[in-house]
Amino acid sequence: MNAAKTDFNDRLLSLGLARVAEQAALASASLVGRGDEKAADQAAVNAMREQLNLLDIAGVVVIGEGERDEAPMLYIGEEVGTGNGPGVDIALDPLEGTTLTAKDMPNALTVIAMGPRGSMLHAPDVYMDKLAVGPGYDEGVVSLDMSPRERVEALAKAKNCEPADITVCILERPRHEAMIAEVRETGASIRLITDGDVAGVMHCAESETTGIDMYMGQGGAPEGVLAAAALKCMGGQIFGRLLFRNDDERGRAAKAGIADLDRIYTRDEMVTADVIFAATGVTGGSLLPRIKREPGWLETTTLLMRSKTGSVRRMSYRTPMWSHADA
């Protein structure tokens, strides 16, 4: 696939990207609460890939479903689009929260970001230590080198409030037990989430709506890049440091071109150019409502953002239940 000598026109591509997120959500709608994670994920993957291949782009999936040998579609390195357009990097999670979808729990989303070729960190499929806050704070108000207690106290000082007024979002995992205990010792409250840390980070950028001031903890590195793309559009800071459990994971980093294994990445180092970002609600939550089903109809709400302009659209889309694939 040869990229045409075409500039990345984020304005023209943004509505197409919204449609990609919408169709992935619609494809998984019938599987909400059905208990089948794999089926829900596969439906979203199929729909997202089909829609991407309709766009006039020469796209490469840099954050996707996994390595080529373990993901038959939307794998890292897969080329998507018609080939008749700009070369672009694509980061995606066709269904962020497959367990949330299967159990009909809040905050399952379809998520995709697009930027010029070479604009996104090719994060290997390893863990990343993440820390994020919303907009309006001085750069580096918190850091990964701080203890959880120091982060809460620093943010409270910057917000001109008490630690007890801070709410931190953390993935509920055994590996976070000590972190959770230390945060609670400060008097801060914690919103524990079972899955979906892209949404968890995005909550920081809309703290007045979501009540979340800060996100911290270890989660997937690919999701860290997606979250950085979201905050590039919404405002806010995110820091990430890759974590490696064995030589195989260090080898994945080398394969992705990462030499400094201890580097702390900022938002603008994970996403180096202006991007567009789209997310559609599947099960609903603090950010986006769920897919609405009524006799003969489906309705979605999509968040569509452009970092270049700072524009944020919330788009409702209503379609006859059995014709949305052609919409």
Short mmCIF file of C-alpha atoms in Angstrom, two decimals:
data_model
loop_
_atom_site.label_atom_id
_atom_site.label_comp_id
_atom_site.label_asym_id
_atom_site.label_seq_id
_atom_site.Cartn_x
_atom_site.Cartn_y
_atom_site.Cartn_z
CA MET A 1 0.00 0.00 0.00
CA ASN A 2 1.54 3.29 -1.06
CA ALA A 3 0.62 6.45 0.81
CA ALA A 4 -0.40 9.23 -1.52
CA LYS A 5 1.40 12.53 -1.17
CA THR A 6 -1.52 13.97 0.73
CA ASP A 7 -1.54 16.00 3.92
CA PHE A 8 -3.30 14.65 6.99
CA ASN A 9 -6.57 16.58 6.85
CA ASP A 10 -7.94 15.97 10.32
CA ARG A 11 -11.11 17.95 9.64
CA LEU A 12 -12.18 15.86 6.66
CA LEU A 13 -11.18 12.55 8.25
CA SER A 14 -12.82 13.16 11.62
CA LEU A 15 -16.40 12.31 10.64
CA GLY A 16 -15.20 9.14 8.95
CA LEU A 17 -13.42 8.17 12.15
CA ALA A 18 -16.60 8.76 14.14
CA ARG A 19 -18.40 6.35 11.83
CA VAL A 20 -15.72 3.72 12.48
CA ALA A 21 -16.30 3.95 16.24
CA GLU A 22 -20.09 3.97 15.80
CA GLN A 23 -20.19 0.85 13.67
CA ALA A 24 -17.98 -1.09 16.08
CA ALA A 25 -20.33 -0.17 18.92
CA LEU A 26 -23.43 -1.06 16.94
CA ALA A 27 -21.96 -4.43 16.02
CA SER A 28 -21.48 -5.30 19.69
CA ALA A 29 -24.88 -3.98 20.80
CA SER A 30 -26.69 -7.31 20.62
CA LEU A 31 -24.00 -8.91 22.79
CA VAL A 32 -24.23 -6.54 25.77
CA GLY A 33 -24.95 -8.58 28.89
CA ARG A 34 -24.81 -11.91 27.04
CA GLY A 35 -21.74 -13.20 28.86
CA ASP A 36 -19.63 -13.83 25.75
CA GLU A 37 -16.56 -11.58 25.75
CA LYS A 38 -14.96 -13.13 22.68
CA ALA A 39 -18.06 -12.80 20.53
CA ALA A 40 -18.57 -9.16 21.54
CA ASP A 41 -14.94 -8.32 20.81
CA GLN A 42 -14.94 -10.14 17.47
CA ALA A 43 -18.08 -8.37 16.33
CA ALA A 44 -16.52 -4.99 17.12
CA VAL A 45 -13.22 -5.94 15.44
CA ASN A 46 -14.95 -7.05 12.24
CA ALA A 47 -17.04 -3.88 12.00
CA MET A 48 -14.17 -1.53 12.80
CA ARG A 49 -11.88 -3.15 10.24
CA GLU A 50 -14.58 -3.08 7.56
CA GLN A 51 -15.23 0.63 8.12
CA LEU A 52 -11.54 1.53 8.23
CA ASN A 53 -11.04 -0.10 4.86
CA LEU A 54 -13.60 2.27 3.36
CA LEU A 55 -11.60 5.37 4.32
CA ASP A 56 -9.29 7.05 1.80
CA ILE A 57 -6.17 6.61 3.90
CA ALA A 58 -2.97 4.60 3.78
CA GLY A 59 -3.24 3.53 7.38
CA VAL A 60 -1.04 1.40 9.59
CA VAL A 61 -2.29 -0.03 12.88
CA VAL A 62 0.34 0.86 15.49
CA ILE A 63 -1.80 0.08 18.54
CA GLY A 64 -4.16 -2.79 17.87
CA GLU A 65 -5.35 -6.24 18.82
CA GLY A 66 -1.89 -7.69 19.33
CA GLU A 67 1.05 -9.09 17.41
CA ARG A 68 0.37 -10.47 13.94
CA ASP A 69 0.77 -14.10 15.01
CA GLU A 70 -1.90 -13.78 17.71
CA ALA A 71 -4.43 -11.38 16.12
CA PRO A 72 -5.82 -12.20 12.67
CA MET A 73 -7.37 -8.75 12.23
CA LEU A 74 -6.35 -5.22 13.25
CA TYR A 75 -2.99 -6.60 14.34
CA ILE A 76 -0.03 -4.30 14.89
CA GLY A 77 1.41 -3.41 11.51
CA GLU A 78 -1.71 -4.22 9.50
CA GLU A 79 -2.37 -1.83 6.62
CA VAL A 80 -5.91 -0.48 6.41
CA GLY A 81 -7.81 1.94 4.21
CA THR A 82 -8.08 2.23 0.45
CA GLY A 83 -4.46 3.35 0.09
CA ASN A 84 -5.65 6.50 -1.71
CA GLY A 85 -4.87 9.11 0.86
CA PRO A 86 -2.47 10.28 3.53
CA GLY A 87 -0.23 7.92 5.45
CA VAL A 88 -1.60 7.69 8.97
CA ASP A 89 -0.94 5.93 12.27
CA ILE A 90 -3.97 4.33 13.88
CA ALA A 91 -4.38 3.37 17.53
CA LEU A 92 -7.53 1.46 18.37
CA ASP A 93 -9.38 -0.73 20.79
CA PRO A 94 -12.49 -2.03 19.02
CA LEU A 95 -14.11 -2.81 22.37
CA GLU A 96 -12.41 -1.35 25.40
CA GLY A 97 -14.03 -3.36 28.14
CA THR A 98 -14.99 -6.74 26.71
CA THR A 99 -15.75 -8.01 30.21
CA LEU A 100 -17.76 -4.86 30.93
CA THR A 101 -19.78 -5.52 27.78
CA ALA A 102 -20.36 -9.18 28.54
CA LYS A 103 -21.53 -8.32 32.08
CA ASP A 104 -23.34 -5.07 31.10
CA MET A 105 -21.18 -3.01 33.44
CA PRO A 106 -20.44 0.72 32.95
CA ASN A 107 -17.85 2.40 30.71
CA ALA A 108 -17.35 -0.04 27.83
CA LEU A 109 -16.36 2.01 24.76
CA THR A 110 -15.18 1.59 21.21
CA VAL A 111 -12.05 3.72 20.84
CA ILE A 112 -9.91 4.86 17.91
CA ALA A 113 -7.33 7.58 17.29
CA MET A 114 -5.61 8.66 14.08
CA GLY A 115 -2.62 10.87 13.39
CA PRO A 116 0.03 11.46 10.72
CA ARG A 117 2.43 8.58 10.02
CA GLY A 118 5.05 8.34 12.76
CA SER A 119 3.06 10.35 15.31
CA MET A 120 2.29 7.63 17.87
CA LEU A 121 4.50 5.59 20.15
CA HIS A 122 4.66 1.97 18.98
CA ALA A 123 4.09 0.65 22.48
CA PRO A 124 4.67 -3.09 22.87
CA ASP A 125 2.01 -5.24 24.49
CA VAL A 126 3.43 -4.97 28.01
CA TYR A 127 2.38 -3.19 31.18
CA MET A 128 2.83 0.54 31.67
CA ASP A 129 2.91 2.45 34.95
CA LYS A 130 0.55 5.39 34.34
CA LEU A 131 -0.28 8.65 36.05
CA ALA A 132 -2.74 11.20 34.71
CA VAL A 133 -4.43 14.43 35.72
CA GLY A 134 -6.77 16.76 33.89
CA PRO A 135 -6.14 20.20 32.38
CA GLY A 136 -5.43 23.42 34.29
CA TYR A 137 -2.36 22.37 36.29
CA ASP A 138 1.29 23.34 35.90
CA GLU A 139 3.34 20.84 33.92
CA GLY A 140 4.75 18.16 36.19
CA VAL A 141 2.45 18.95 39.12
CA VAL A 142 2.64 15.22 39.83
CA SER A 143 5.19 12.66 38.64
CA LEU A 144 5.78 8.93 38.49
CA ASP A 145 8.79 9.39 40.76
CA MET A 146 6.49 10.56 43.58
CA SER A 147 4.92 8.11 46.00
CA PRO A 148 1.12 7.76 45.83
CA ARG A 149 0.87 9.89 48.99
CA GLU A 150 3.04 12.63 47.51
CA ARG A 151 0.94 12.68 44.34
CA VAL A 152 -2.29 13.18 46.25
CA GLU A 153 -0.79 15.89 48.45
CA ALA A 154 0.79 17.71 45.49
CA LEU A 155 -2.45 17.70 43.51
CA ALA A 156 -4.46 18.85 46.52
CA LYS A 157 -2.04 21.76 46.99
CA ALA A 158 -2.31 22.70 43.31
CA LYS A 159 -6.11 22.48 43.47
CA ASN A 160 -6.15 24.50 46.70
CA CYS A 161 -8.07 21.83 48.57
CA GLU A 162 -7.52 19.10 51.13
CA PRO A 163 -6.38 15.57 50.18
CA ALA A 164 -9.81 14.41 51.36
CA ASP A 165 -11.30 16.37 48.46
CA ILE A 166 -9.28 14.41 45.87
CA THR A 167 -10.68 11.34 44.10
CA VAL A 168 -8.29 8.89 42.43
CA CYS A 169 -9.27 6.27 39.84
CA ILE A 170 -7.39 2.95 40.11
CA LEU A 171 -7.82 -0.44 38.45
CA GLU A 172 -8.90 -2.99 41.04
CA ARG A 173 -6.05 -5.47 40.90
CA PRO A 174 -4.01 -7.32 43.58
CA ARG A 175 -0.88 -5.54 42.33
CA HIS A 176 -2.40 -2.22 43.42
CA GLU A 177 -3.26 -3.15 47.01
CA ALA A 178 -0.34 -1.23 48.56
CA MET A 179 -1.05 1.81 46.35
CA ILE A 180 -4.72 1.77 47.31
CA ALA A 181 -3.88 1.58 51.00
CA GLU A 182 -1.41 4.48 50.75
CA VAL A 183 -3.86 6.69 48.85
CA ARG A 184 -6.58 6.00 51.41
CA GLU A 185 -4.20 6.92 54.23
CA THR A 186 -4.12 10.47 52.85
CA GLY A 187 -7.88 10.77 53.25
CA ALA A 188 -8.46 10.78 49.49
CA SER A 189 -11.26 8.68 48.04
CA ILE A 190 -10.76 6.02 45.37
CA ARG A 191 -13.02 4.97 42.54
CA LEU A 192 -12.06 1.41 41.73
CA ILE A 193 -12.71 0.15 38.21
CA THR A 194 -12.64 -3.46 37.09
CA ASP A 195 -11.58 -2.76 33.47
CA GLY A 196 -11.30 0.03 30.93
CA ASP A 197 -8.40 2.25 31.89
CA VAL A 198 -8.63 4.41 28.73
CA ALA A 199 -11.97 5.60 30.06
CA GLY A 200 -10.41 5.84 33.52
CA VAL A 201 -7.79 8.30 32.29
CA MET A 202 -10.34 10.26 30.23
CA HIS A 203 -12.38 10.77 33.39
CA CYS A 204 -9.62 13.07 34.70
CA ALA A 205 -10.15 15.50 31.84
CA GLU A 206 -13.81 16.01 32.77
CA SER A 207 -13.47 16.01 36.55
CA GLU A 208 -16.45 18.32 37.11
CA THR A 209 -18.67 15.72 35.43
CA THR A 210 -16.99 12.50 36.50
CA GLY A 211 -15.65 13.49 39.92
CA ILE A 212 -12.22 11.99 39.12
CA ASP A 213 -9.12 14.13 39.72
CA MET A 214 -6.29 11.68 39.04
CA TYR A 215 -5.62 8.25 37.58
CA MET A 216 -2.74 6.04 38.66
CA GLY A 217 -1.62 2.45 38.39
CA GLN A 218 -0.33 -0.25 36.06
CA GLY A 219 -2.23 -1.26 32.94
CA GLY A 220 -1.64 -2.07 29.30
CA ALA A 221 0.90 0.08 27.47
CA PRO A 222 -1.18 0.21 24.25
CA GLU A 223 -4.07 1.63 26.25
CA GLY A 224 -1.66 4.25 27.61
CA VAL A 225 -1.04 5.55 24.09
CA LEU A 226 -4.77 5.65 23.38
CA ALA A 227 -5.34 7.55 26.61
CA ALA A 228 -2.56 9.99 25.67
CA ALA A 229 -4.31 10.61 22.34
CA ALA A 230 -7.53 11.38 24.19
CA LEU A 231 -5.82 13.82 26.56
CA LYS A 232 -4.05 15.44 23.59
CA CYS A 233 -7.54 16.49 22.54
CA MET A 234 -9.17 17.05 25.94
CA GLY A 235 -6.25 18.59 27.79
CA GLY A 236 -4.42 17.16 30.75
CA GLN A 237 -1.20 15.34 31.51
CA ILE A 238 -0.28 11.67 31.39
CA PHE A 239 3.02 10.01 32.18
CA GLY A 240 3.91 6.44 31.34
CA ARG A 241 6.83 4.10 32.03
CA LEU A 242 6.99 0.66 30.41
CA LEU A 243 7.26 -2.31 32.76
CA PHE A 244 8.89 -5.60 31.82
CA ARG A 245 8.41 -8.93 33.55
CA ASN A 246 10.78 -11.05 31.46
CA ASP A 247 13.18 -11.15 28.52
CA ASP A 248 10.35 -11.85 26.10
CA GLU A 249 8.70 -8.56 26.97
CA ARG A 250 12.01 -6.71 26.72
CA GLY A 251 12.40 -8.30 23.29
CA ARG A 252 9.00 -6.92 22.27
CA ALA A 253 10.20 -3.46 23.21
CA ALA A 254 13.35 -3.86 21.13
CA LYS A 255 11.25 -5.04 18.20
CA ALA A 256 9.14 -1.88 18.55
CA GLY A 257 12.29 0.26 18.38
CA ILE A 258 12.43 1.19 22.07
CA ALA A 259 16.01 1.46 23.35
CA ASP A 260 15.61 3.22 26.73
CA LEU A 261 13.58 0.76 28.79
CA ASP A 262 13.39 3.09 31.81
CA ARG A 263 12.18 6.19 29.98
CA ILE A 264 9.19 8.09 31.32
CA TYR A 265 7.02 9.25 28.44
CA THR A 266 4.91 12.38 28.59
CA ARG A 267 1.66 12.82 26.68
CA ASP A 268 3.37 14.67 23.84
CA GLU A 269 6.09 12.04 23.60
CA MET A 270 3.55 9.25 23.25
CA VAL A 271 1.58 11.27 20.69
CA THR A 272 3.86 13.73 18.93
CA ALA A 273 1.49 15.40 16.43
CA ASP A 274 -2.12 16.54 16.27
CA VAL A 275 -4.58 13.67 16.22
CA ILE A 276 -8.28 12.95 15.97
CA PHE A 277 -10.01 10.71 18.49
CA ALA A 278 -13.41 9.04 18.54
CA ALA A 279 -15.14 6.96 21.21
CA THR A 280 -18.67 5.54 21.20
CA GLY A 281 -20.45 4.40 24.34
CA VAL A 282 -21.48 0.76 24.48
CA THR A 283 -22.67 0.15 28.04
CA GLY A 284 -22.83 3.76 29.19
CA GLY A 285 -21.13 5.54 32.05
CA SER A 286 -19.80 8.88 33.20
CA LEU A 287 -18.41 9.84 29.79
CA LEU A 288 -20.98 8.55 27.30
CA PRO A 289 -24.47 7.04 27.46
CA ARG A 290 -25.10 3.43 26.53
CA ILE A 291 -26.40 2.22 23.19
CA LYS A 292 -30.14 2.82 23.29
CA ARG A 293 -32.34 0.06 21.96
CA GLU A 294 -35.98 0.54 21.10
CA PRO A 295 -38.26 -1.45 18.80
CA GLY A 296 -36.65 -1.33 15.36
CA TRP A 297 -34.00 1.26 16.23
CA LEU A 298 -30.53 1.67 17.73
CA GLU A 299 -29.04 4.94 18.93
CA THR A 300 -25.42 5.70 19.82
CA THR A 301 -23.55 8.68 21.19
CA THR A 302 -20.01 9.35 20.00
CA LEU A 303 -17.36 11.67 21.38
CA LEU A 304 -15.34 13.11 18.48
CA MET A 305 -12.33 15.34 19.18
CA ARG A 306 -9.56 17.12 17.26
CA SER A 307 -6.43 18.14 19.13
CA LYS A 308 -5.53 20.76 16.50
CA THR A 309 -8.56 22.90 17.28
CA GLY A 310 -9.53 21.56 20.70
CA SER A 311 -13.00 20.90 19.30
CA VAL A 312 -15.23 18.35 21.01
CA ARG A 313 -18.40 16.99 19.45
CA ARG A 314 -20.96 14.73 21.05
CA MET A 315 -22.88 13.14 18.22
CA SER A 316 -26.09 11.14 18.41
CA TYR A 317 -26.73 8.63 15.65
CA ARG A 318 -30.07 6.84 15.21
CA THR A 319 -30.42 4.03 12.71
CA PRO A 320 -32.90 1.28 11.83
CA MET A 321 -31.76 -1.82 13.70
CA TRP A 322 -30.95 -3.98 10.69
CA SER A 323 -29.54 -1.39 8.30
CA HIS A 324 -26.76 0.25 10.28
CA ALA A 325 -23.97 -1.62 8.47
CA ASP A 326 -24.78 0.31 5.27
CA ALA A 327 -25.28 3.68 6.96
#
